[in-house]
Short mmCIF file of C-alpha atoms in Angstrom, two decimals:
data_model
loop_
_atom_site.label_atom_id
_atom_site.label_comp_id
_atom_site.label_asym_id
_atom_site.label_seq_id
_atom_site.Cartn_x
_atom_site.Cartn_y
_atom_site.Cartn_z
CA UNK K 1 -22.84 -2.62 15.98
CA UNK K 2 -24.52 -4.91 18.37
CA UNK K 3 -26.51 -7.87 16.77
CA UNK K 4 -28.21 -10.02 19.35
CA UNK K 5 -27.97 -13.79 18.67
CA UNK K 6 -31.71 -14.27 18.61
CA UNK K 7 -32.09 -11.61 15.84
CA UNK K 8 -29.32 -13.35 13.91
CA UNK K 9 -31.08 -16.71 14.05
CA UNK K 10 -34.31 -14.95 12.97
CA UNK K 11 -32.69 -13.42 10.01
CA UNK K 12 -31.13 -16.78 9.05
CA UNK K 13 -34.45 -18.60 9.13
CA UNK K 14 -36.17 -15.83 7.12
CA UNK K 15 -33.42 -15.99 4.49
CA UNK K 16 -33.95 -19.76 4.06
CA UNK K 17 -37.64 -19.11 3.47
CA UNK K 18 -36.81 -16.45 0.93
CA UNK K 19 -34.53 -18.81 -0.93
CA UNK K 20 -37.21 -21.51 -1.34
CA UNK K 21 -39.74 -18.97 -2.52
CA UNK K 22 -37.18 -17.77 -5.09
CA UNK K 23 -36.86 -21.27 -6.38
CA UNK K 24 -40.63 -21.50 -7.12
CA UNK K 25 -40.52 -18.23 -8.93
CA UNK K 26 -37.53 -19.11 -11.05
CA UNK K 27 -39.21 -22.31 -12.23
CA UNK K 28 -42.23 -20.40 -13.50
CA UNK K 29 -40.30 -17.54 -15.01
CA UNK K 30 -38.10 -20.01 -16.99
CA UNK K 31 -41.08 -21.52 -18.76
CA UNK K 32 -42.45 -18.12 -19.73
CA UNK K 33 -39.03 -17.07 -21.37
CA UNK K 34 -38.57 -20.24 -23.35
CA UNK K 35 -41.00 -19.32 -26.15
CA UNK K 36 -39.57 -15.78 -26.43
CA UNK K 37 -35.94 -17.17 -26.81
CA UNK K 38 -36.89 -19.48 -29.66
CA UNK K 39 -38.76 -16.73 -31.60
CA UNK K 40 -35.81 -14.26 -31.20
CA UNK K 41 -33.36 -16.90 -32.64
CA UNK K 42 -35.31 -17.41 -35.85
CA UNK K 43 -36.27 -13.83 -36.61
CA UNK K 44 -33.39 -11.65 -35.40
CA UNK K 45 -30.10 -13.37 -34.44
CA UNK K 46 -29.46 -15.65 -37.46
CA UNK K 47 -30.12 -12.96 -40.13
CA UNK K 48 -27.86 -10.51 -38.09
CA UNK K 49 -24.96 -12.92 -38.21
CA UNK K 50 -25.19 -13.30 -42.00
CA UNK K 51 -25.43 -9.60 -42.53
CA UNK K 52 -22.49 -8.86 -40.26
CA UNK K 53 -20.26 -11.35 -42.30
CA UNK K 54 -21.13 -9.63 -45.52
CA UNK K 55 -20.47 -6.11 -44.09
CA UNK K 56 -17.15 -7.32 -42.63
CA UNK K 57 -16.03 -8.65 -46.02
CA UNK K 58 -16.90 -5.37 -47.73
CA UNK K 59 -15.23 -3.27 -45.11
CA UNK K 60 -11.95 -5.27 -45.26
CA UNK K 61 -11.59 -4.24 -48.94
CA UNK K 62 -11.85 -0.54 -48.01
CA UNK K 63 -8.47 -0.79 -46.39
CA UNK K 64 -6.85 -2.30 -49.29
CA UNK K 65 -7.98 0.35 -51.78
CA UNK K 66 -7.09 3.13 -49.40
CA UNK K 67 -3.45 1.97 -49.48
CA UNK K 68 -3.72 1.77 -53.28
CA UNK K 69 -4.96 5.34 -53.29
CA UNK K 70 -2.13 6.55 -51.12
CA UNK K 71 0.61 4.82 -53.22
CA UNK K 72 -0.94 5.56 -56.65
CA UNK K 73 1.70 7.20 -58.88
CA UNK K 74 -0.46 7.94 -61.92
CA UNK K 75 -3.78 9.66 -62.54
CA UNK K 76 -5.33 6.56 -63.82
CA UNK K 77 -4.43 4.58 -60.75
CA UNK K 78 -5.83 7.33 -58.47
CA UNK K 79 -9.15 7.42 -60.38
CA UNK K 80 -9.45 3.64 -60.34
CA UNK K 81 -8.83 3.48 -56.53
CA UNK K 82 -11.29 6.26 -55.88
CA UNK K 83 -14.07 4.63 -57.96
CA UNK K 84 -13.55 1.29 -56.10
CA UNK K 85 -13.56 2.98 -52.69
CA UNK K 86 -16.79 4.81 -53.57
CA UNK K 87 -18.45 1.56 -54.81
CA UNK K 88 -17.60 -0.36 -51.61
CA UNK K 89 -18.88 2.43 -49.38
CA UNK K 90 -22.12 2.59 -51.19
CA UNK K 91 -22.53 -1.20 -50.91
CA UNK K 92 -21.93 -1.10 -47.19
CA UNK K 93 -24.23 1.74 -46.70
CA UNK K 94 -26.95 0.09 -48.57
CA UNK K 95 -26.51 -3.24 -46.56
CA UNK K 96 -26.51 -1.23 -43.32
CA UNK K 97 -29.63 0.81 -44.09
CA UNK K 98 -31.51 -2.17 -45.54
CA UNK K 99 -30.91 -4.73 -42.79
CA UNK K 100 -29.14 -3.64 -39.74
CA UNK K 101 -30.53 -0.11 -39.68
CA UNK K 102 -27.70 0.92 -37.31
CA UNK K 103 -27.38 4.75 -37.11
CA UNK K 104 -23.98 4.55 -35.53
CA UNK K 105 -22.43 2.42 -38.34
CA UNK K 106 -24.12 4.87 -40.84
CA UNK K 107 -22.36 7.84 -39.14
CA UNK K 108 -19.05 5.87 -39.16
CA UNK K 109 -19.51 5.32 -42.96
CA UNK K 110 -20.22 9.03 -43.49
CA UNK K 111 -17.12 10.03 -41.64
CA UNK K 112 -15.03 7.49 -43.71
CA UNK K 113 -16.50 8.94 -46.93
CA UNK K 114 -15.68 12.54 -45.96
CA UNK K 115 -12.27 11.55 -44.90
CA UNK K 116 -11.61 9.73 -48.14
CA UNK K 117 -12.66 12.85 -50.20
CA UNK K 118 -10.13 15.01 -48.21
CA UNK K 119 -7.57 12.32 -48.44
CA UNK K 120 -8.07 12.27 -52.32
CA UNK K 121 -7.67 16.01 -52.49
CA UNK K 122 -4.45 15.76 -50.44
CA UNK K 123 -3.18 13.15 -52.94
CA UNK K 124 -4.00 15.34 -55.94
CA UNK K 125 -2.39 18.24 -54.20
CA UNK K 126 0.75 16.32 -53.53
CA UNK K 127 0.91 15.09 -57.16
CA UNK K 128 0.44 18.64 -58.49
CA UNK K 129 3.21 19.90 -56.02
CA UNK K 130 5.46 17.05 -57.04
CA UNK K 131 5.16 18.11 -60.77
CA UNK K 132 6.02 21.74 -59.94
CA UNK K 133 8.97 20.62 -57.82
CA UNK K 134 10.29 18.33 -60.67
CA UNK K 135 9.96 21.24 -63.15
CA UNK K 136 11.66 23.72 -60.89
CA UNK K 137 14.52 21.20 -60.13
CA UNK K 138 14.98 20.60 -63.88
CA UNK K 139 15.29 24.32 -64.55
CA UNK K 140 17.85 24.67 -61.86
CA UNK K 141 19.80 21.75 -63.23
CA UNK K 142 19.80 23.25 -66.69
CA UNK K 143 21.23 26.48 -65.41
CA UNK K 144 23.90 24.60 -63.49
CA UNK K 145 24.76 22.52 -66.55
CA UNK K 146 25.10 25.73 -68.60
CA UNK K 147 27.44 27.27 -66.08
CA UNK K 148 29.45 23.98 -65.80
CA UNK K 149 29.89 23.64 -69.63
CA UNK K 150 30.99 27.34 -70.00
CA UNK K 151 33.40 26.86 -67.08
CA UNK K 152 34.86 23.87 -68.75
CA UNK K 153 35.43 25.65 -72.00
CA UNK K 154 36.98 28.73 -70.52
CA UNK K 155 40.63 29.40 -70.45
CA UNK K 156 42.57 27.85 -67.70
CA UNK K 157 43.89 31.27 -66.70
CA UNK K 158 40.43 32.53 -65.92
CA UNK K 159 40.43 31.84 -62.18
CA UNK K 160 36.72 32.61 -61.87
CA UNK K 161 35.80 29.99 -64.38
CA UNK K 162 38.12 27.52 -62.70
CA UNK K 163 36.36 28.17 -59.34
CA UNK K 164 32.87 27.68 -61.20
CA UNK K 165 34.09 24.34 -62.58
CA UNK K 166 34.96 23.29 -58.95
CA UNK K 167 31.86 24.66 -57.25
CA UNK K 168 29.09 23.87 -59.65
CA UNK K 169 29.07 19.96 -59.09
CA UNK K 170 29.19 20.37 -55.37
CA UNK K 171 26.21 22.85 -55.60
CA UNK K 172 24.29 20.44 -57.86
CA UNK K 173 24.85 17.58 -55.40
CA UNK K 174 23.60 19.70 -52.45
CA UNK K 175 20.50 20.83 -54.31
CA UNK K 176 19.68 17.22 -55.23
CA UNK K 177 20.24 16.15 -51.60
CA UNK K 178 17.97 18.86 -50.29
CA UNK K 179 15.26 17.89 -52.87
CA UNK K 180 15.48 14.23 -51.76
CA UNK K 181 15.82 14.89 -48.05
CA UNK K 182 13.00 13.42 -45.90
CA UNK K 183 13.49 15.70 -42.92
CA UNK K 184 12.72 19.40 -42.68
CA UNK K 185 15.84 20.09 -40.70
CA UNK K 186 18.14 18.54 -43.26
CA UNK K 187 16.35 20.36 -46.17
CA UNK K 188 16.91 23.83 -44.46
CA UNK K 189 20.52 23.02 -43.59
CA UNK K 190 21.45 21.93 -47.20
CA UNK K 191 19.64 24.96 -48.70
CA UNK K 192 21.42 27.27 -46.25
CA UNK K 193 24.77 25.80 -47.39
CA UNK K 194 23.89 26.33 -51.04
CA UNK K 195 22.81 29.88 -50.31
CA UNK K 196 25.93 30.62 -48.45
CA UNK K 197 28.14 29.17 -51.27
CA UNK K 198 26.34 31.23 -53.84
CA UNK K 199 26.67 34.38 -51.90
CA UNK K 200 30.44 33.78 -51.51
CA UNK K 201 30.73 33.24 -55.25
CA UNK K 202 28.77 36.38 -56.10
CA UNK K 203 30.92 38.50 -53.85
CA UNK K 204 34.25 37.39 -55.37
CA UNK K 205 36.90 40.12 -55.99
CA UNK K 206 40.26 40.73 -57.81
CA UNK K 207 41.41 38.02 -60.22
CA UNK K 208 38.62 35.83 -59.19
CA UNK K 209 35.72 38.23 -59.80
CA UNK K 210 32.89 36.87 -61.87
CA UNK K 211 31.66 38.12 -65.19
CA UNK K 212 28.39 39.84 -65.45
CA UNK K 213 26.92 36.84 -67.18
CA UNK K 214 27.93 34.57 -64.30
CA UNK K 215 26.58 37.00 -61.69
CA UNK K 216 23.39 37.03 -63.69
CA UNK K 217 23.21 33.35 -63.75
CA UNK K 218 23.84 33.15 -59.95
CA UNK K 219 20.97 35.60 -59.36
CA UNK K 220 18.78 33.44 -61.65
CA UNK K 221 19.69 30.36 -59.65
CA UNK K 222 19.08 32.29 -56.30
CA UNK K 223 15.66 33.29 -57.51
CA UNK K 224 14.70 29.75 -58.61
CA UNK K 225 15.93 28.38 -55.28
CA UNK K 226 14.98 30.93 -52.66
CA UNK K 227 12.06 33.00 -54.03
CA UNK K 228 8.59 32.50 -52.40
CA UNK K 229 7.81 30.05 -55.07
CA UNK K 230 11.37 28.72 -55.30
CA UNK K 231 12.63 25.20 -54.95
CA UNK K 232 13.31 25.42 -51.31
CA UNK K 233 9.77 26.49 -50.57
CA UNK K 234 8.35 23.85 -52.85
CA UNK K 235 10.48 21.15 -51.09
CA UNK K 236 9.34 22.25 -47.70
CA UNK K 237 5.71 22.37 -48.81
CA UNK K 238 6.05 18.99 -50.37
CA UNK K 239 7.38 17.53 -47.11
CA UNK K 240 4.68 19.23 -45.10
CA UNK K 241 2.03 17.86 -47.50
CA UNK K 242 3.63 14.37 -47.40
CA UNK K 243 3.35 14.45 -43.68
CA UNK K 244 -0.22 15.43 -43.81
CA UNK K 245 -0.80 12.48 -46.33
CA UNK K 246 0.94 9.99 -44.11
CA UNK K 247 -1.06 11.25 -41.11
CA UNK K 248 -4.34 11.20 -42.96
CA UNK K 249 -3.57 7.69 -44.41
CA UNK K 250 -2.92 6.45 -40.81
CA UNK K 251 -6.07 8.14 -39.62
CA UNK K 252 -8.06 6.49 -42.50
CA UNK K 253 -6.57 3.16 -41.84
CA UNK K 254 -7.59 3.48 -38.18
CA UNK K 255 -11.07 4.58 -39.03
CA UNK K 256 -11.59 1.63 -41.33
CA UNK K 257 -9.96 -0.84 -38.87
CA UNK K 258 -12.30 0.46 -36.11
CA UNK K 259 -15.21 -0.01 -38.47
CA UNK K 260 -14.15 -3.50 -39.23
CA UNK K 261 -13.74 -4.28 -35.60
CA UNK K 262 -17.18 -2.95 -34.81
CA UNK K 263 -18.63 -5.29 -37.39
CA UNK K 264 -16.46 -8.08 -36.14
CA UNK K 265 -17.62 -7.51 -32.57
CA UNK K 266 -21.29 -7.24 -33.81
CA UNK K 267 -20.86 -10.52 -35.72
CA UNK K 268 -19.15 -12.25 -32.79
CA UNK K 269 -21.78 -11.07 -30.40
CA UNK K 270 -24.52 -12.26 -32.71
CA UNK K 271 -22.92 -15.62 -33.08
CA UNK K 272 -22.51 -15.86 -29.27
CA UNK K 273 -26.07 -14.85 -28.74
CA UNK K 274 -27.35 -17.55 -31.07
CA UNK K 275 -25.24 -20.19 -29.54
CA UNK K 276 -26.54 -19.24 -25.98
CA UNK K 277 -30.10 -19.03 -27.26
CA UNK K 278 -29.95 -22.40 -29.13
CA UNK K 279 -28.35 -24.08 -26.11
CA UNK K 280 -31.06 -22.51 -23.93
CA UNK K 281 -33.80 -23.77 -26.10
CA UNK K 282 -32.41 -27.22 -26.55
CA UNK K 283 -31.54 -27.61 -22.81
CA UNK K 284 -34.27 -25.61 -21.29
CA UNK K 285 -35.45 -28.45 -18.99
CA UNK K 286 -31.95 -29.30 -18.07
CA UNK K 287 -31.26 -25.56 -17.31
CA UNK K 288 -34.28 -25.41 -15.08
CA UNK K 289 -33.18 -28.40 -13.14
CA UNK K 290 -29.60 -27.05 -12.84
CA UNK K 291 -30.84 -23.69 -11.79
CA UNK K 292 -33.16 -25.07 -9.12
CA UNK K 293 -30.38 -27.52 -8.03
CA UNK K 294 -28.00 -24.66 -7.82
CA UNK K 295 -30.35 -22.70 -5.62
CA UNK K 296 -30.96 -25.80 -3.44
CA UNK K 297 -27.22 -26.12 -3.16
CA UNK K 298 -26.82 -22.40 -2.10
CA UNK K 299 -29.77 -23.04 0.47
CA UNK K 300 -27.90 -25.95 1.85
CA UNK K 301 -24.58 -24.01 1.87
CA UNK K 302 -26.35 -21.19 3.62
CA UNK K 303 -27.60 -23.58 6.28
CA UNK K 304 -24.22 -25.10 6.61
CA UNK K 305 -22.88 -21.54 7.09
CA UNK K 306 -25.44 -20.95 9.78
CA UNK K 307 -24.40 -24.06 11.50
CA UNK K 308 -20.74 -23.10 11.14
CA UNK K 309 -21.61 -19.71 12.56
CA UNK K 310 -23.36 -21.33 15.54
CA UNK K 311 -20.31 -23.64 16.01
CA UNK K 312 -17.77 -20.79 15.78
CA UNK K 313 -19.60 -17.91 17.28
CA UNK K 314 -21.75 -19.69 19.91
CA UNK K 315 -20.55 -23.18 20.83
CA UNK K 316 -16.84 -22.52 20.45
CA UNK K 317 -16.96 -19.38 22.34
CA UNK K 318 -19.05 -20.98 25.17
CA UNK K 319 -16.44 -23.86 25.15
CA UNK K 320 -13.75 -21.22 25.49
CA UNK K 321 -15.52 -19.52 28.41
CA UNK K 322 -15.91 -23.00 30.10
CA UNK K 323 -12.22 -23.65 29.63
CA UNK K 324 -11.21 -20.26 31.14
CA UNK K 325 -13.51 -20.75 34.03
CA UNK K 326 -12.04 -24.22 34.68
CA UNK K 327 -8.50 -22.65 34.59
CA UNK K 328 -9.61 -19.99 37.00
CA UNK K 329 -10.99 -22.67 39.35
CA UNK K 330 -7.57 -24.38 39.15
CA UNK K 331 -5.87 -21.15 40.07
CA UNK K 332 -4.21 -20.57 36.63
CA UNK K 333 -4.04 -16.85 35.48
CA UNK K 334 -5.69 -16.25 32.14
CA UNK K 335 -7.77 -13.48 30.61
CA UNK K 336 -10.98 -14.35 28.91
CA UNK K 337 -10.96 -12.63 25.64
CA UNK K 338 -14.19 -13.04 23.49
CA UNK K 339 -14.51 -10.92 20.37
CA UNK K 340 -17.92 -9.73 19.24
CA UNK K 341 -20.86 -7.62 20.44
CA UNK K 342 -23.47 -9.93 21.62
CA UNK K 343 -24.81 -11.72 24.78
CA UNK K 344 -21.73 -14.10 24.85
CA UNK K 345 -19.41 -11.06 24.88
CA UNK K 346 -21.49 -9.60 27.70
CA UNK K 347 -21.15 -12.86 29.66
CA UNK K 348 -17.43 -12.89 29.05
CA UNK K 349 -17.00 -9.24 30.17
CA UNK K 350 -19.12 -9.99 33.28
CA UNK K 351 -16.91 -12.93 34.07
CA UNK K 352 -13.62 -10.99 33.59
CA UNK K 353 -14.97 -8.17 35.74
CA UNK K 354 -15.92 -10.75 38.42
CA UNK K 355 -12.55 -12.56 38.11
CA UNK K 356 -10.62 -9.21 38.35
CA UNK K 357 -12.44 -8.43 41.49
CA UNK K 358 -11.45 -11.72 42.92
CA UNK K 359 -7.82 -11.26 42.02
CA UNK K 360 -7.72 -7.80 43.55
CA UNK K 361 -9.23 -9.29 46.72
CA UNK K 362 -6.62 -12.05 46.64
CA UNK K 363 -3.81 -9.62 46.02
CA UNK K 364 -5.06 -7.47 48.86
CA UNK K 365 -5.26 -10.53 51.13
CA UNK K 366 -1.83 -11.58 50.19
CA UNK K 367 -0.52 -8.06 51.12
CA UNK K 368 -2.35 -8.23 54.35
CA UNK K 369 -0.92 -11.60 55.10
CA UNK K 370 2.61 -10.30 54.54
CA UNK K 371 2.13 -7.00 56.48
CA UNK K 372 1.89 -6.19 60.14
CA UNK K 373 -1.59 -4.88 60.87
CA UNK K 374 -0.33 -2.40 63.45
CA UNK K 375 2.90 -0.90 62.14
CA UNK K 376 2.20 -1.47 58.38
CA UNK K 377 5.60 -2.97 57.77
CA UNK K 378 6.55 -6.53 56.90
CA UNK K 379 5.52 -9.22 59.45
CA UNK K 380 7.29 -12.41 60.59
CA UNK K 381 6.00 -14.47 57.65
CA UNK K 382 7.32 -11.98 55.15
CA UNK K 383 10.67 -11.93 57.11
CA UNK K 384 11.14 -15.63 56.83
CA UNK K 385 10.64 -15.51 52.95
CA UNK K 386 12.84 -12.48 52.56
CA UNK K 387 15.69 -13.72 54.85
CA UNK K 388 15.76 -17.16 53.08
CA UNK K 389 15.86 -15.32 49.63
CA UNK K 390 18.71 -12.87 50.70
CA UNK K 391 20.74 -15.75 52.38
CA UNK K 392 20.57 -17.84 49.20
CA UNK K 393 21.57 -14.85 47.01
CA UNK K 394 24.56 -14.01 49.34
CA UNK K 395 25.76 -17.65 49.06
CA UNK K 396 25.59 -17.43 45.17
CA UNK K 397 27.25 -14.05 45.07
CA UNK K 398 29.66 -14.85 47.84
CA UNK K 399 28.72 -11.67 49.72
CA UNK K 400 27.97 -10.74 53.28
CA UNK K 401 24.56 -10.66 54.90
CA UNK K 402 23.76 -8.82 58.23
CA UNK K 403 20.73 -9.17 60.53
CA UNK K 404 19.92 -6.55 63.15
CA UNK K 405 17.57 -7.69 65.95
CA UNK K 406 16.11 -4.83 67.86
CA UNK K 407 14.00 -4.58 71.07
CA UNK K 408 12.51 -1.47 72.70
CA UNK K 409 13.85 -0.88 76.17
CA UNK K 410 11.47 -0.97 79.13
CA UNK K 411 8.44 -1.19 76.82
CA UNK K 412 6.47 -2.98 79.46
CA UNK K 413 6.73 0.02 81.70
CA UNK K 414 5.65 2.19 78.90
CA UNK K 415 2.37 0.14 78.42
CA UNK K 416 1.81 -0.04 82.13
CA UNK K 417 2.03 3.71 82.59
CA UNK K 418 0.84 5.20 79.28
CA UNK K 419 -1.60 2.51 78.27
CA UNK K 420 -1.75 0.09 75.47
CA UNK K 421 -3.11 2.62 73.04
CA UNK K 422 -0.12 4.81 73.59
CA UNK K 423 2.02 1.70 73.34
CA UNK K 424 0.53 0.93 69.92
CA UNK K 425 1.24 4.57 68.77
CA UNK K 426 4.79 4.21 70.17
CA UNK K 427 5.42 1.03 68.07
CA UNK K 428 4.12 2.84 64.95
CA UNK K 429 6.47 5.70 65.57
CA UNK K 430 9.51 3.44 66.17
CA UNK K 431 8.64 1.40 62.90
CA UNK K 432 8.46 4.65 60.97
CA UNK K 433 11.76 5.83 62.39
CA UNK K 434 13.46 2.50 61.66
CA UNK K 435 12.10 2.58 58.06
CA UNK K 436 13.40 6.11 57.45
CA UNK K 437 16.91 5.07 58.71
CA UNK K 438 17.50 2.65 55.79
CA UNK K 439 18.25 4.38 52.44
CA UNK K 440 18.97 1.39 50.24
CA UNK K 441 15.99 -0.25 48.50
CA UNK K 442 17.55 -3.76 49.23
CA UNK K 443 17.32 -3.19 53.00
CA UNK K 444 14.42 -4.85 54.65
CA UNK K 445 12.67 -4.08 57.95
CA UNK K 446 10.11 -6.12 59.62
CA UNK K 447 8.25 -6.53 63.03
CA UNK K 448 9.67 -9.58 64.67
CA UNK K 449 7.06 -9.90 67.43
CA UNK K 450 5.80 -7.69 70.35
CA UNK K 451 8.16 -4.76 70.69
CA UNK K 452 10.83 -6.35 68.59
CA UNK K 453 11.95 -5.42 65.13
CA UNK K 454 14.41 -6.93 62.68
CA UNK K 455 16.43 -5.62 59.76
CA UNK K 456 17.93 -7.75 56.91
CA UNK K 457 20.90 -6.03 55.21
CA UNK K 458 22.30 -7.52 52.06
CA UNK K 459 25.86 -6.99 50.93
CA UNK K 460 26.76 -5.60 54.48
CA UNK K 461 29.65 -6.77 56.52
CA UNK K 462 30.13 -6.45 60.31
CA UNK K 463 31.59 -2.93 60.03
CA UNK K 464 28.75 -1.76 57.82
CA UNK K 465 26.20 -3.24 60.07
CA UNK K 466 27.58 -1.42 63.12
CA UNK K 467 27.64 1.82 61.09
CA UNK K 468 23.96 1.47 60.17
CA UNK K 469 23.21 0.53 63.88
CA UNK K 470 24.72 3.90 64.99
CA UNK K 471 22.58 5.74 62.40
CA UNK K 472 19.55 4.01 63.79
CA UNK K 473 20.43 5.09 67.32
CA UNK K 474 20.92 8.72 66.11
CA UNK K 475 17.58 8.73 64.20
CA UNK K 476 15.75 7.34 67.18
CA UNK K 477 17.38 9.91 69.42
CA UNK K 478 16.29 12.71 67.05
CA UNK K 479 12.74 11.32 67.02
CA UNK K 480 12.68 12.09 70.77
CA UNK K 481 9.85 9.74 71.63
CA UNK K 482 9.27 10.46 75.40
CA UNK K 483 9.51 7.64 77.93
CA UNK K 484 9.51 9.05 81.42
CA UNK K 485 9.52 5.56 83.05
CA UNK K 486 12.65 4.25 81.27
CA UNK K 487 15.80 3.52 83.50
CA UNK K 488 18.33 4.44 80.86
CA UNK K 489 16.89 7.64 79.24
CA UNK K 490 13.93 10.02 79.18
CA UNK K 491 13.05 9.00 75.65
CA UNK K 492 12.49 5.74 73.80
CA UNK K 493 15.58 3.66 73.33
CA UNK K 494 16.37 0.19 71.85
CA UNK K 495 18.87 -2.56 72.43
CA UNK K 496 20.24 -4.33 69.32
CA UNK K 497 21.91 -7.55 68.53
CA UNK K 498 23.88 -8.09 65.21
CA UNK K 499 24.86 -11.25 63.42
CA UNK K 500 26.66 -11.42 60.00
CA UNK K 501 27.03 -14.33 57.57
CA UNK K 502 30.24 -14.05 55.43
CA UNK K 503 31.65 -15.99 52.62
CA UNK K 504 34.26 -17.56 54.91
CA UNK K 505 31.57 -18.31 57.65
CA UNK K 506 28.26 -18.97 56.14
CA UNK K 507 25.46 -18.82 58.66
CA UNK K 508 21.93 -20.32 57.87
CA UNK K 509 18.95 -18.05 58.62
CA UNK K 510 18.03 -19.89 61.76
CA UNK K 511 21.64 -19.56 63.02
CA UNK K 512 21.76 -15.92 62.14
CA UNK K 513 18.52 -15.38 64.15
CA UNK K 514 19.85 -17.36 67.09
CA UNK K 515 23.17 -15.42 67.10
CA UNK K 516 21.33 -12.07 66.77
CA UNK K 517 19.12 -12.99 69.70
CA UNK K 518 22.22 -13.92 71.77
CA UNK K 519 23.86 -10.60 70.97
CA UNK K 520 20.50 -8.73 71.87
CA UNK K 521 20.52 -10.57 75.17
CA UNK K 522 24.06 -9.49 75.79
CA UNK K 523 23.14 -5.83 74.95
CA UNK K 524 20.30 -5.94 77.40
CA UNK K 525 22.64 -7.15 80.18
CA UNK K 526 25.15 -4.50 79.21
CA UNK K 527 22.79 -1.81 80.30
CA UNK K 528 20.50 -1.42 77.21
CA UNK K 529 20.46 1.45 74.72
CA UNK K 530 23.44 -0.18 72.90
CA UNK K 531 24.28 -2.93 70.39
CA UNK K 532 26.34 -6.14 70.49
CA UNK K 533 27.57 -8.52 67.83
#
């Protein structure tokens, strides 16, 4: 999103004006609220703190008597706990309706009251079931005792009675363990063991068969243990009811604790409110001064932020632009990067575009200065740079470097007879043919001057240079550039001089050129259309 700088400065000044108007409004509003604050403290907040404290004390006793009710082991204790709980609930309800008039707290008390009634019913139901369980267990124990006493008094030869004497104590122990077990899985497992053992005894055969009386006692025990109203069913029901009592007790505890926390929060909030209100009433003037001072500080900080913004987003960026411009003037390459979307960014983009145009023009001029205008291959200046580079590289690498100096035969006659325009086209064609004759990227071809061309061949010894020379003569012959006024052929030919610098005989660039020129002179005197080294 584009935000012009002039719009930013306008927004900044408008914001400062708004801040100072806000200071005036706050000063007036503080004076109006002072009277309301003092009145609210005396009529509402202080009485609310006192009442919250009373309610909190009453509610804390609810939890105590709830625990007493859950652990009551007699009818008198249960009735006493219930009376106390009802009394405290009524007191809390009266306090709430009389002073706080809080419908939410009233609903909480109603819920607690209903839960206490259900909880009390569960306690009574569990007590009744416990009595039945104890009675049923005692009946089973009596039958087991009868069987055990008869078995002990029986003759030792009566095998069935001996088995009874051994089995009855174990069965009694398992039944007591099942009655006292606290886990449903253990109860079922123990009673299944008792049932299995009784079934095995009732099915005894031969010398160990039971008398009709013993079998009747077993059936009576099985009925007391496993009938729908038997001991197993009572124990399971008692465990389930105990679980419900524990869960309901936990739920009651949570309800009462939540109610106490609400009262505590209400009391803490009331205390905090009165502390704030008293402090505000006592230090109202100081507060006004601090508030106004704080806003003034904000205004100052805001102005500092504006100045910082101006320094960072305007002055610093302008200074950066100036630095980049100076670098450009000094010829150093650097890109002007200005972040943002404003007038300074536009200025930087314009400068970059202008600088890029200049760089392209400089690069184009550099290429033009290194290229022959007519043949579009390297010129003499480019040759001097490349020859010096390849010479230094050959010395470091201890390799050979070859130079081929070429001259078009009878080119003056060509110009005189075909015209200078045709001569220029001939030079272009020869340059193209020579360029296509070199296959390595490292080979270099340039126009040496007039109708002379030169090639620089790195990593090339004399044999390699002569081989490339022959290839050049073949390519030029294939080009079949007509020259009807040549004394050696009916087409364009060249003469060539070769010089090579080797690791054993290093020749500097100027010596190589001199030697290649002498070889070219020798080739001319040898009849042209040939090469010498």
